Coordinates of C-alpha atoms in Angstrom, one line a residue:
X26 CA 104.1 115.2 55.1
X27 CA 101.1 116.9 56.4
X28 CA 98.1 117.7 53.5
X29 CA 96.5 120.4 55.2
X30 CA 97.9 124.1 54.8
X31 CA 100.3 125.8 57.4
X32 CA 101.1 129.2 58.1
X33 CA 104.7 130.5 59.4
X34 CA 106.0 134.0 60.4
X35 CA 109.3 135.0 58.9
X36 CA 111.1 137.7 60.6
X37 CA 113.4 138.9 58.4
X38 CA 116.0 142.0 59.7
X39 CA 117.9 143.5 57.4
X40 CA 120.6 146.4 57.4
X41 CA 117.9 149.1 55.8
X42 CA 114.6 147.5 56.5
X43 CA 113.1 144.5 58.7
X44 CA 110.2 142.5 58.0
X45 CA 107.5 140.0 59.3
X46 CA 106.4 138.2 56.1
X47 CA 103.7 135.0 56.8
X48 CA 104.6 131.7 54.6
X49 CA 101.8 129.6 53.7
X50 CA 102.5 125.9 53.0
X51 CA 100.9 123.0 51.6
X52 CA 101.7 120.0 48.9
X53 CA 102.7 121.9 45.8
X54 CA 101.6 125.5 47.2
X55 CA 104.2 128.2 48.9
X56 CA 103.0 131.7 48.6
X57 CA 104.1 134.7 51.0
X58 CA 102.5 137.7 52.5
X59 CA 103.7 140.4 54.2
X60 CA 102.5 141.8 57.2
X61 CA 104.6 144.2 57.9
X62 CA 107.8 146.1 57.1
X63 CA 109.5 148.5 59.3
X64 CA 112.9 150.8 59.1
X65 CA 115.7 150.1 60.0
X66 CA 117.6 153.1 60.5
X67 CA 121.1 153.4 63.0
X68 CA 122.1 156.1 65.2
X69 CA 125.3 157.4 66.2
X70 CA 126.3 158.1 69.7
X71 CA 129.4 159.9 70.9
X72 CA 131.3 158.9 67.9
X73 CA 129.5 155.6 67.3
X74 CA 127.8 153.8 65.0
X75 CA 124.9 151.4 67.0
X76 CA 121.9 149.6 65.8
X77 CA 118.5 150.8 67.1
X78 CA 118.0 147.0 68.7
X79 CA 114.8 148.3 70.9
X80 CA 113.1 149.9 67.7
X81 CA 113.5 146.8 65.6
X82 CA 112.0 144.5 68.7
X83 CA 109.5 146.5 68.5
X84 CA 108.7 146.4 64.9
X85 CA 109.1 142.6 65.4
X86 CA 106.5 142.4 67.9
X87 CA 104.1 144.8 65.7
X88 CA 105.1 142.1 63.0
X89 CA 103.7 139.3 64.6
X90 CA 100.4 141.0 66.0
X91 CA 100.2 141.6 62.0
X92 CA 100.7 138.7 61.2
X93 CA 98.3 137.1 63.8
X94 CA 95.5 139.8 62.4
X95 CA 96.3 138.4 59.0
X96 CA 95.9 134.5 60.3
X97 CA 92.8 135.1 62.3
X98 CA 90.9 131.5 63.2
X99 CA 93.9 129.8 61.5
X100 CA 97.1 130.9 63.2
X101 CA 100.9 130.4 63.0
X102 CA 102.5 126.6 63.1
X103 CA 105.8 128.7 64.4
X104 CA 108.2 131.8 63.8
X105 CA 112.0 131.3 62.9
X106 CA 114.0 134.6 62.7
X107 CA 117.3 135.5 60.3
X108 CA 119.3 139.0 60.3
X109 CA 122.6 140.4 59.3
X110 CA 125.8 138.3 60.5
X111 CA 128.6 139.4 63.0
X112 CA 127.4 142.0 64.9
X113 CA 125.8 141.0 68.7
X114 CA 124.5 142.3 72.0
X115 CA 125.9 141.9 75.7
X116 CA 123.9 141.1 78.6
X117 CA 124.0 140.6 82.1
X118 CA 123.7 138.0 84.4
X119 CA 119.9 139.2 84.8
X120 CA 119.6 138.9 81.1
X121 CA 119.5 142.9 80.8
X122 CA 121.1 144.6 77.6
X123 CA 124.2 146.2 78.8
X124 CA 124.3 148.7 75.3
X125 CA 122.7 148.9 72.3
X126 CA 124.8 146.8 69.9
X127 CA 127.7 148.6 67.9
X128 CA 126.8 148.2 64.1
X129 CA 129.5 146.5 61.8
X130 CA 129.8 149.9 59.6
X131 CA 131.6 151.7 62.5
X132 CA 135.5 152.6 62.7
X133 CA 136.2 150.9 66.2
X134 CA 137.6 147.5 64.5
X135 CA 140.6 149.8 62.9
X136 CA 143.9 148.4 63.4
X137 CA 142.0 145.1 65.2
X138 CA 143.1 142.6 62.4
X139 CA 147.1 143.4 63.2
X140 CA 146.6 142.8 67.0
X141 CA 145.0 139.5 66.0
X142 CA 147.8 138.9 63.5
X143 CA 150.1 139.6 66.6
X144 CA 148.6 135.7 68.3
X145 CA 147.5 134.0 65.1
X146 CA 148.5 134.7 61.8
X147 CA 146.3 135.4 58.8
X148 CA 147.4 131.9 57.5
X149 CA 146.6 129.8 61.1
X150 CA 143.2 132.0 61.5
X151 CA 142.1 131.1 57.8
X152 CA 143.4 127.1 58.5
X153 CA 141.2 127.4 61.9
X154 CA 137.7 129.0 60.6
X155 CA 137.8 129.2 56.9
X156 CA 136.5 133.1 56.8
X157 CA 138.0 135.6 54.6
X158 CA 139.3 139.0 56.1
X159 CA 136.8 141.2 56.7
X160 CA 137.4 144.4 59.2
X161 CA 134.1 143.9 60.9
X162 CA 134.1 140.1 61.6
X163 CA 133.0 139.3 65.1
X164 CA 136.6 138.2 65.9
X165 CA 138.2 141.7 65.6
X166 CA 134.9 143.5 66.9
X167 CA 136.0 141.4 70.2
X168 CA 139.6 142.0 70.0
X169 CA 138.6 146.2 70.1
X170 CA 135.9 145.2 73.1
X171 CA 138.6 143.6 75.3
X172 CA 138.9 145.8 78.2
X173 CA 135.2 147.8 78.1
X174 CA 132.7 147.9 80.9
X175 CA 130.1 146.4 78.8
X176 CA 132.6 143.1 77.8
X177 CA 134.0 143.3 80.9
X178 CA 130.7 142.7 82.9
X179 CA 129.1 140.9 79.9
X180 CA 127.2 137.1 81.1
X181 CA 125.9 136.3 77.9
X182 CA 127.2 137.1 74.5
X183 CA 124.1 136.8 71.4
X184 CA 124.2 137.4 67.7
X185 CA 121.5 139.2 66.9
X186 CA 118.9 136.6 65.4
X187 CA 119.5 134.7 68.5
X188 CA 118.9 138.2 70.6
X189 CA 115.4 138.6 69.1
X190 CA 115.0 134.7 69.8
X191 CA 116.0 135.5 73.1
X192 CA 113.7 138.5 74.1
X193 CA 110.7 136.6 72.9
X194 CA 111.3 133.0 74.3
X195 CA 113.3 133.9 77.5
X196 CA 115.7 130.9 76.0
X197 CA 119.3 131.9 75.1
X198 CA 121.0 129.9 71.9
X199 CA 123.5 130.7 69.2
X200 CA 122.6 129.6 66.2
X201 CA 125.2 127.5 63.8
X202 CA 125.2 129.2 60.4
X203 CA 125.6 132.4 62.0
X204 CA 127.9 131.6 64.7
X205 CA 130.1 130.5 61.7
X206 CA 130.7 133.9 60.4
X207 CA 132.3 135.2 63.8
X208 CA 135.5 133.3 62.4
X209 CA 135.5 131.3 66.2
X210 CA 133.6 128.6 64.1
X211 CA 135.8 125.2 62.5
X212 CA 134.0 124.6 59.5
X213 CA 135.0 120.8 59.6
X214 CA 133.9 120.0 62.9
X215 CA 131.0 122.4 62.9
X216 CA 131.8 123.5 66.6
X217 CA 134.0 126.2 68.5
X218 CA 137.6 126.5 67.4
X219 CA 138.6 126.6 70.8
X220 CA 142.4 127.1 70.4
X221 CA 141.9 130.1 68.3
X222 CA 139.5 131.6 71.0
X223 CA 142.2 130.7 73.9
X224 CA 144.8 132.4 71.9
X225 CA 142.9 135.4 71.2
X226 CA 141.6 135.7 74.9
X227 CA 138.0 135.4 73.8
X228 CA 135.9 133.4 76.5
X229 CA 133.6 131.1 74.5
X230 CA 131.3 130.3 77.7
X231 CA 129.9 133.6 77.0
X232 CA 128.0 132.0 73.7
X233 CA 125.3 129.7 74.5
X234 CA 125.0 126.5 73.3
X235 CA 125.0 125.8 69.6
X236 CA 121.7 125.3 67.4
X237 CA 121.1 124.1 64.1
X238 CA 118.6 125.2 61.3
X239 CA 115.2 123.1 62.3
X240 CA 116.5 122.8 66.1
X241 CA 113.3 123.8 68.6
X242 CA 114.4 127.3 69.6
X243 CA 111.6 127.7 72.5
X244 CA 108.0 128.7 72.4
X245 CA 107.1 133.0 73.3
X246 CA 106.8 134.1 76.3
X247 CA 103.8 135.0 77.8
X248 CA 103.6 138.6 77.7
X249 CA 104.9 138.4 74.0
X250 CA 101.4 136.3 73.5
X251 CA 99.4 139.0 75.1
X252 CA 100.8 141.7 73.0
X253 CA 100.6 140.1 69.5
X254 CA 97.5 138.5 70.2
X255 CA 99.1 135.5 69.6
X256 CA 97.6 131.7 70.8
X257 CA 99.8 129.3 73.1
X258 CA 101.7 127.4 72.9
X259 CA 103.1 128.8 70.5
X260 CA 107.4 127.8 68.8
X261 CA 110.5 129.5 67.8
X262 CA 112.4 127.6 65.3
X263 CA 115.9 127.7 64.5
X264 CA 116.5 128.8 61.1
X265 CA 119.4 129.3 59.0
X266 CA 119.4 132.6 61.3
X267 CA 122.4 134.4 59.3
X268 CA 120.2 135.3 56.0
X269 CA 122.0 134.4 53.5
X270 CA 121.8 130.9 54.8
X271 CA 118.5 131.1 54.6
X272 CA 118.7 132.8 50.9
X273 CA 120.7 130.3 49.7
X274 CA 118.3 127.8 50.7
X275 CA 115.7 129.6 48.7
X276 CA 117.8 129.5 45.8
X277 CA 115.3 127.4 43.3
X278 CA 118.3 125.6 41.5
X279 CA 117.1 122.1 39.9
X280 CA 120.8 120.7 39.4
X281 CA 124.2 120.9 41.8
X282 CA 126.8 123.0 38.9
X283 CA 124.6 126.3 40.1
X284 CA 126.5 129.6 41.3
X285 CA 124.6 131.9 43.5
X286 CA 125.0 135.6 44.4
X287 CA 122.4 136.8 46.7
X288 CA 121.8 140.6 46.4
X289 CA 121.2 143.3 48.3
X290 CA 123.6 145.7 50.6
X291 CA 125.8 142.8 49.9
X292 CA 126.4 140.9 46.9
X293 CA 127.8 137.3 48.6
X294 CA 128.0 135.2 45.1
X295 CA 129.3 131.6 45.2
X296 CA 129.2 128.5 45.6
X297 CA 127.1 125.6 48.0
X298 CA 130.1 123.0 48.8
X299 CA 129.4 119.9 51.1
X300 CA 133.1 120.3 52.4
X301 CA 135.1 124.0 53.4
X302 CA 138.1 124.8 50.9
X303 CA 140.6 126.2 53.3
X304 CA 143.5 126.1 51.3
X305 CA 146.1 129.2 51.5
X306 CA 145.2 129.9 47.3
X307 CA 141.7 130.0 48.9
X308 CA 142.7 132.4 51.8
X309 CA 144.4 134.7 49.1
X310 CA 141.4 134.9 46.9
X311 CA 139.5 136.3 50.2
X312 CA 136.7 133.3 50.2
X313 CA 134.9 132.5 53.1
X314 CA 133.7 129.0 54.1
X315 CA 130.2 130.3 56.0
X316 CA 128.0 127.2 57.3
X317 CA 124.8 126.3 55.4
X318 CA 121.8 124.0 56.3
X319 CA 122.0 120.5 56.3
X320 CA 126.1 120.3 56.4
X321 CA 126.9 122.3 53.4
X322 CA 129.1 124.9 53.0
X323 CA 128.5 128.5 52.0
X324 CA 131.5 129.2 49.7
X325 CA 131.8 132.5 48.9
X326 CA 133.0 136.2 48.5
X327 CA 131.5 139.5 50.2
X328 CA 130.9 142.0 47.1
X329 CA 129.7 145.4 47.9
X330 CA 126.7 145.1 46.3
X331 CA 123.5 147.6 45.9
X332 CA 125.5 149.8 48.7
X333 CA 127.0 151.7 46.5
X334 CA 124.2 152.5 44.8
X335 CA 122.1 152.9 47.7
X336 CA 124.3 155.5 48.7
X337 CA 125.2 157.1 45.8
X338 CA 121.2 157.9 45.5
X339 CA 121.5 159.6 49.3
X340 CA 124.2 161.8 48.2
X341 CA 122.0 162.9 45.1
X342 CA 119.3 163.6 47.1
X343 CA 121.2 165.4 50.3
X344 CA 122.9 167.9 47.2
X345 CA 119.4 168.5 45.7
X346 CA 120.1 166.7 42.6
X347 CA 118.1 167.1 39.7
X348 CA 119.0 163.1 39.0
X349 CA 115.7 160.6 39.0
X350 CA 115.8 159.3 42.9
X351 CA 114.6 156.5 45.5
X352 CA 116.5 153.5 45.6
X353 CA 115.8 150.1 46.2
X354 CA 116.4 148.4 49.7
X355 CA 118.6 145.7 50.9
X356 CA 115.1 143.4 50.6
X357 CA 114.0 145.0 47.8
X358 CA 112.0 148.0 49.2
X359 CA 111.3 150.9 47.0
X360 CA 110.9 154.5 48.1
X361 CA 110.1 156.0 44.3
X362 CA 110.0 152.9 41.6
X363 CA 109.6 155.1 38.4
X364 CA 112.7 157.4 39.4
X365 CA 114.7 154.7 39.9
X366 CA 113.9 153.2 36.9
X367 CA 114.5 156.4 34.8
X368 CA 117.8 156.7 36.1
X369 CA 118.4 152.7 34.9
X370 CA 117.1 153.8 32.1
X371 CA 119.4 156.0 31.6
X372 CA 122.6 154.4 33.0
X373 CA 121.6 151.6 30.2
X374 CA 122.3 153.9 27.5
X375 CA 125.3 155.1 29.1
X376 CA 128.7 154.2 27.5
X377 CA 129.6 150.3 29.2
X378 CA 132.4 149.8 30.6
X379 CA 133.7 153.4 30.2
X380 CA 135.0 152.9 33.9
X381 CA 135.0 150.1 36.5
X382 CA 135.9 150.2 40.1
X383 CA 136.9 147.4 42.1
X384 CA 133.6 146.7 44.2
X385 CA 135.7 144.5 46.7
X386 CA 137.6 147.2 48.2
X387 CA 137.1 148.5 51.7
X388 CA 137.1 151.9 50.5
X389 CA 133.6 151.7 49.7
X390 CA 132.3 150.2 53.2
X391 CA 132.0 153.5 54.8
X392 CA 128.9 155.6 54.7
X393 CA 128.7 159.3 52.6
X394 CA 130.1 160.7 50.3
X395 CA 129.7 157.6 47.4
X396 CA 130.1 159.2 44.2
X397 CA 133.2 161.2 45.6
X398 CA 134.8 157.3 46.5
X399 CA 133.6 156.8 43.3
X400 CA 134.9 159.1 41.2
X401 CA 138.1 159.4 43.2
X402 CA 138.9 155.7 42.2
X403 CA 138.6 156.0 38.7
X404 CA 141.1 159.2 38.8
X405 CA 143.3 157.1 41.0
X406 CA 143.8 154.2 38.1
X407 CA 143.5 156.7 35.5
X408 CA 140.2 156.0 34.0
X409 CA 137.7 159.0 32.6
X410 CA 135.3 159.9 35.6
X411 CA 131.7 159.7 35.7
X412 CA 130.1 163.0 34.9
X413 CA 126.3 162.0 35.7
X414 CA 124.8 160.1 37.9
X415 CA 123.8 157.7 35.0
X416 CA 126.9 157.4 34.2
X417 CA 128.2 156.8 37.8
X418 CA 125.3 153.9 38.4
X419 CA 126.3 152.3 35.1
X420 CA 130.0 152.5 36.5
X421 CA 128.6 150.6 39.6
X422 CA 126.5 148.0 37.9
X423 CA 129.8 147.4 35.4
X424 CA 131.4 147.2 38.3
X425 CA 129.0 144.9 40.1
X426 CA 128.7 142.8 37.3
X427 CA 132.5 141.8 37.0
X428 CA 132.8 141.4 40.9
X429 CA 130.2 138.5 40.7
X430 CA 132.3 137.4 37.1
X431 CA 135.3 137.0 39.6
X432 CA 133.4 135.8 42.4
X433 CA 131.9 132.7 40.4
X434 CA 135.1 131.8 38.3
X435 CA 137.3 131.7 41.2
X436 CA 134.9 129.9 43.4
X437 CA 134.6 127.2 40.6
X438 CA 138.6 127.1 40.1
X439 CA 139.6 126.9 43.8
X440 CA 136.6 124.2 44.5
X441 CA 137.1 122.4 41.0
X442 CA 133.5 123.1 40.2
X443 CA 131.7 123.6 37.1
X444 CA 129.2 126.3 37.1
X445 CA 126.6 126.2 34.4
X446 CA 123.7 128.3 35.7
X447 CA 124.2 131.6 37.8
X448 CA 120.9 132.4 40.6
X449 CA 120.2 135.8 41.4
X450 CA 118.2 136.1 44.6
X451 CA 117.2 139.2 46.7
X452 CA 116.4 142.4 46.1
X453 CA 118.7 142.6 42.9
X454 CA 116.2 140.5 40.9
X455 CA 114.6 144.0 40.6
X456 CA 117.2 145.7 38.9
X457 CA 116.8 144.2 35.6
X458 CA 120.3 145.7 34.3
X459 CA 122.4 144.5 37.0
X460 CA 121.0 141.2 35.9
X461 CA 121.5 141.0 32.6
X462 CA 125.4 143.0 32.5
X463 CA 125.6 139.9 35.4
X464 CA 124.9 137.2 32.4
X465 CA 126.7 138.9 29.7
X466 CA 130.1 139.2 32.3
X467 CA 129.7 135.8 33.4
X468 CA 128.9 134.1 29.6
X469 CA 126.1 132.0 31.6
X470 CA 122.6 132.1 31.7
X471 CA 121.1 134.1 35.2
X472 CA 117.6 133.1 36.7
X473 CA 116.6 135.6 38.7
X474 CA 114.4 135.3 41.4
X475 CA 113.0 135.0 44.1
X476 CA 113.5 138.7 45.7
X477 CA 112.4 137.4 49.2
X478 CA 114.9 133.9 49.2
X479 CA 115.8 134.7 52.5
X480 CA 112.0 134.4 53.8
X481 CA 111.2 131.8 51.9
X482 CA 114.1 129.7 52.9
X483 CA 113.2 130.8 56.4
X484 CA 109.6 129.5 56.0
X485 CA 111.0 126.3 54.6
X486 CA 113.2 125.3 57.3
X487 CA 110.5 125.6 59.4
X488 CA 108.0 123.7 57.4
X489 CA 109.9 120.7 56.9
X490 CA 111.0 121.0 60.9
X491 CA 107.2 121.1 61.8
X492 CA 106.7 118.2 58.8
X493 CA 104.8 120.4 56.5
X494 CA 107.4 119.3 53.9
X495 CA 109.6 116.6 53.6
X496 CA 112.8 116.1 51.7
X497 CA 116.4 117.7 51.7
X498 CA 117.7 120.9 50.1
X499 CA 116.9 119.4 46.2
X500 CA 113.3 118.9 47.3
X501 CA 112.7 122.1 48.9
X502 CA 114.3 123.6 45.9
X503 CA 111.9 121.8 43.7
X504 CA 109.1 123.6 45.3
X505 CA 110.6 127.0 45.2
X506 CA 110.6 126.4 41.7
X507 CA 107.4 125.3 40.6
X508 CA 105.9 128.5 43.1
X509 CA 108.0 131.6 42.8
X510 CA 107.9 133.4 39.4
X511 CA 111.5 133.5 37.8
X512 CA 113.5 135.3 35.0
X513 CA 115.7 134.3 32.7
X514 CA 118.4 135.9 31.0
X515 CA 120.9 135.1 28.4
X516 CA 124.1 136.2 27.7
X517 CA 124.7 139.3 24.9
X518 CA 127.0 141.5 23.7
X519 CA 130.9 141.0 23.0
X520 CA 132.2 138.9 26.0
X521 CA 135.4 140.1 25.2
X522 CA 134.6 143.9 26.2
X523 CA 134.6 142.1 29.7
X524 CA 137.6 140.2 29.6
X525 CA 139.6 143.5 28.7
X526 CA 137.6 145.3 31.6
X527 CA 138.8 142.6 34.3
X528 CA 141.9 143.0 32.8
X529 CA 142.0 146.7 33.2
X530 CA 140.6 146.3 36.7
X531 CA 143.3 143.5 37.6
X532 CA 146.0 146.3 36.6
X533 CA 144.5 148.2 39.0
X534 CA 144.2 146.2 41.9
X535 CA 148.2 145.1 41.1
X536 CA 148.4 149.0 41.1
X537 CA 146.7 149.7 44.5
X538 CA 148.6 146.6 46.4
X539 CA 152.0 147.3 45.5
X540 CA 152.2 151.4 45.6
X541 CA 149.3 151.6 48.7
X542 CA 147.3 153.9 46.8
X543 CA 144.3 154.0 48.3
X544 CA 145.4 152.7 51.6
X545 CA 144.6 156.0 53.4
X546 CA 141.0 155.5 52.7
X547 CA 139.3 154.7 56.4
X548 CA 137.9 151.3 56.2
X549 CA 134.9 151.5 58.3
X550 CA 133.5 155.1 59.7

């Protein structure tokens, strides 16, 4: 292990925001700064829903000219890069984009899953890849492509961590925790399930070949160099480039019977496993075996999360609302602190559990119109409907706060785990009230903290890979939690308020599935 300090650039893209933060690293000392934060903001096209990919390059490269400003006479040891999962980008034989990439949120997967269903059953895809069903997984966003110009003359296929990676090193990858959430990924053998691929008619050879977390990823280009000021030669390294990978190494747990839920668009709350669980009970409960650094597995359920919230604040605003506004970001961003913590203020007063909503179902992926889903599933199971908007953000957090409840006590039923400690991680540390109705849902104690796990488990995958830091997972961990300031909370209140509100909320769920209520929501628009 080296003694001196070392400095590496975390790019970190996530669905609202991206951002270039700069680790520093030495024996007992991991500190972060960020350089800079850009928007993230998607555009719709003729009907559909893309990602701005040349904007956020751009912001990337105005990152790490930031970030070379900010390490002047020192410099960078390397840059490793996370994002969002699933989505990718198509290029040519030349290496050109063929279109900007179509973001997960759009309605072009409808009716995908049944076509797959058609040449591998739920049951055989589940056995295969271990992913729970979502509409947007990379595997139905194919199945819709099939036929297009741009799959049709596509030569290279690259998530979009490995795009970034590409456009700055000229060296095409595809890295492995992200590559597992396409669901074209066997968790056991950590490689391509080919037979699901050939019976799906999806041509792996248009992935390049597989990375893992610490694997060299190439060094930038040299036009990259002259625009960030950057010195040569100078590395990419593979991360855990999907970022709750790299969250969930930045989870500063000190023993194994820990649950996670890293928060932020998404609440993903689980379990680290060192084996998949791809048993049908598994499958049913909608878990997803995800790949993690050093061999473990990412067991887990996809929660809604600080979306609904996030949106329910736009709505406010769009109508002119007198409500306090500005939300937090999916990395913890803040566009008017003090409003939103007036309205917490106030959603904390509001009566608890008055109404819950189930923040699993697909009703609440699409964009707009949030408090109307909102409210419209609380009439639909017959429960009194939120009149304010305090008392439709503490329906969410409720809400919130049982899905991770669910989340963690199935994960530690189907894996045979005990759970003793629940980590919060992302930009939800910030919302102290989702935090604590978290603890008092669970019965367990929450640590909250660090917001920014995904950069800092980005900046320690690349420390230990340039020998900054030694040790496995446990060891990294241990640093995390010497370094980062956390927060604990304790369980209050009457647990058994909770246990009659998942109750309540499993009658509704029984409700939905067997009458279809709901069904003619649109899943993804």
């Amino acid at each position: 292990m080296s003694t001196k300090e070392h400095r590496f650039a975390a790019v970190d893209l996530g669905a609202s925001s991206g951002r270039v933060i700069v680790g520093e690293v030495a024996p007992e000392r991991l500190t972060l700064h960020e350089a800079h934060r850009f928007p993230n903001q998607p555009t719709r096209v003729l009907g559909t829903l893309h990602w701005n990919i040349l904007s956020l390059y751009q912001g990337v490269l105005e990152g790490l000219k930031a970030a070379a400003a900010h390490t002047a006479g020192n410099g960078l040891t390397s840059i490793g890069i996370d994002t969002w999962a699933v989505d990718y980008g198509l290029l040519a034989a030349d290496g050109t984009l063929l279109a900007n990439p179509v973001h997960y949120r759009d309605a072009r997967t409808t009716g995908a899953a049944e076509k797959v269903a058609k040449a591998v059953s739920p049951q055989s895809l589940y056995a295969a890849t271990g992913i729970q069903h979502l509409p947007f997984n990379t595997v139905y966003q194919l199945i819709s492509a099939q036929g297009t110009p741009a799959l049709t003359a596509a030569h290279r296929l690259l998530l979009i961590p490995d795009l970034i990676s590409y456009w700055l090193t000229g060296e095409p990858g595809t890295e492995l925790t992200n590559a597992s959430t396409t669901q074209l990924i066997d968790p056991r053998t950590r490689d391509w399930a080919t037979p699901v691929a050939q019976a799906l008619g999806i041509d792996l050879t248009l992935f390049p070949p597989l990375r893992h977390p610490g694997d060299p990823a190439g060094t930038l280009r040299q036009e990259v160099l002259a625009e960030t000021g950057l010195t040569t030669p100078l590395p990419v390294t593979a991360v855990g480039s999907h970022d709750t990978a790299s969250a969930v190494v930045g989870v500063p747990a000190t023993t194994p019977d820990f649950a996670y839920i890293a928060t932020g668009t998404w609440s993903l709350a689980g379990l680290e496993l060192d084996a998949p669980v791809l048993t049908e009970a598994s499958r049913a409960a909608n878990f997803t075996n995800e790949l993690g650094v050093d061999g473990t597995v990412r067991y887990l359920r996809n929660i809604m999360g600080l979306w609904m919230l996030q949106e329910c604040v736009r709505a406010w605003e769009a109508q002119g609302s007198t409500a306090p506004r500005g939300t937090r970001g999916t990395r913890g961003t803040t566009a008017a602190h003090t409003d939103l913590t007036a309205l917490l203020q106030e959603a904390a007063q509001a009566t608890p559990l008055r109404s819950v909503v189930d923040a699993g179902d697909p009703a609440f992926i699409a964009p707009h119109h949030m408090p109307d889903r909102i409210a419209d599933a609380c009439r639909r199971t017959g429960q009194p409907v939120p009149r304010t908007p305090a008392e439709t953000t503490r329906c969410v957090l409720d809400s919130l706060a049982l899905a991770h409840r669910r989340a963690i006590d199935d994960a530690a039923r189907l894996s045979g785990r005990t759970v003793r400690t629940v980590h919060i991680v992302g930009g939800g540390v910030h919302n102290a009230l989702l935090c604590q109705l978290t603890a008092d849902a669970c019965g367990l104690p929450v640590i909250a903290g660090p917001a920014e796990a995904a950069a800092l488990g980005n900046v320690l995958v690349q420390a230990r890979a340039a020998g900054a830091i030694t040790g496995g997972l446990p060891e990294l961990r241990a640093l995390l939690h010497s370094t980062q300031p956390l927060r604990q909370y304790e369980p209050t209140g009457d647990h058994s308020a909770w246990d009659r509100a998942a109750a309540r909320l499993a009658d509704a769920q029984v409700t939905r599935a067997t009458t279809g209520l709901g069904d003619e929501e649109e899943p993804c628009a």
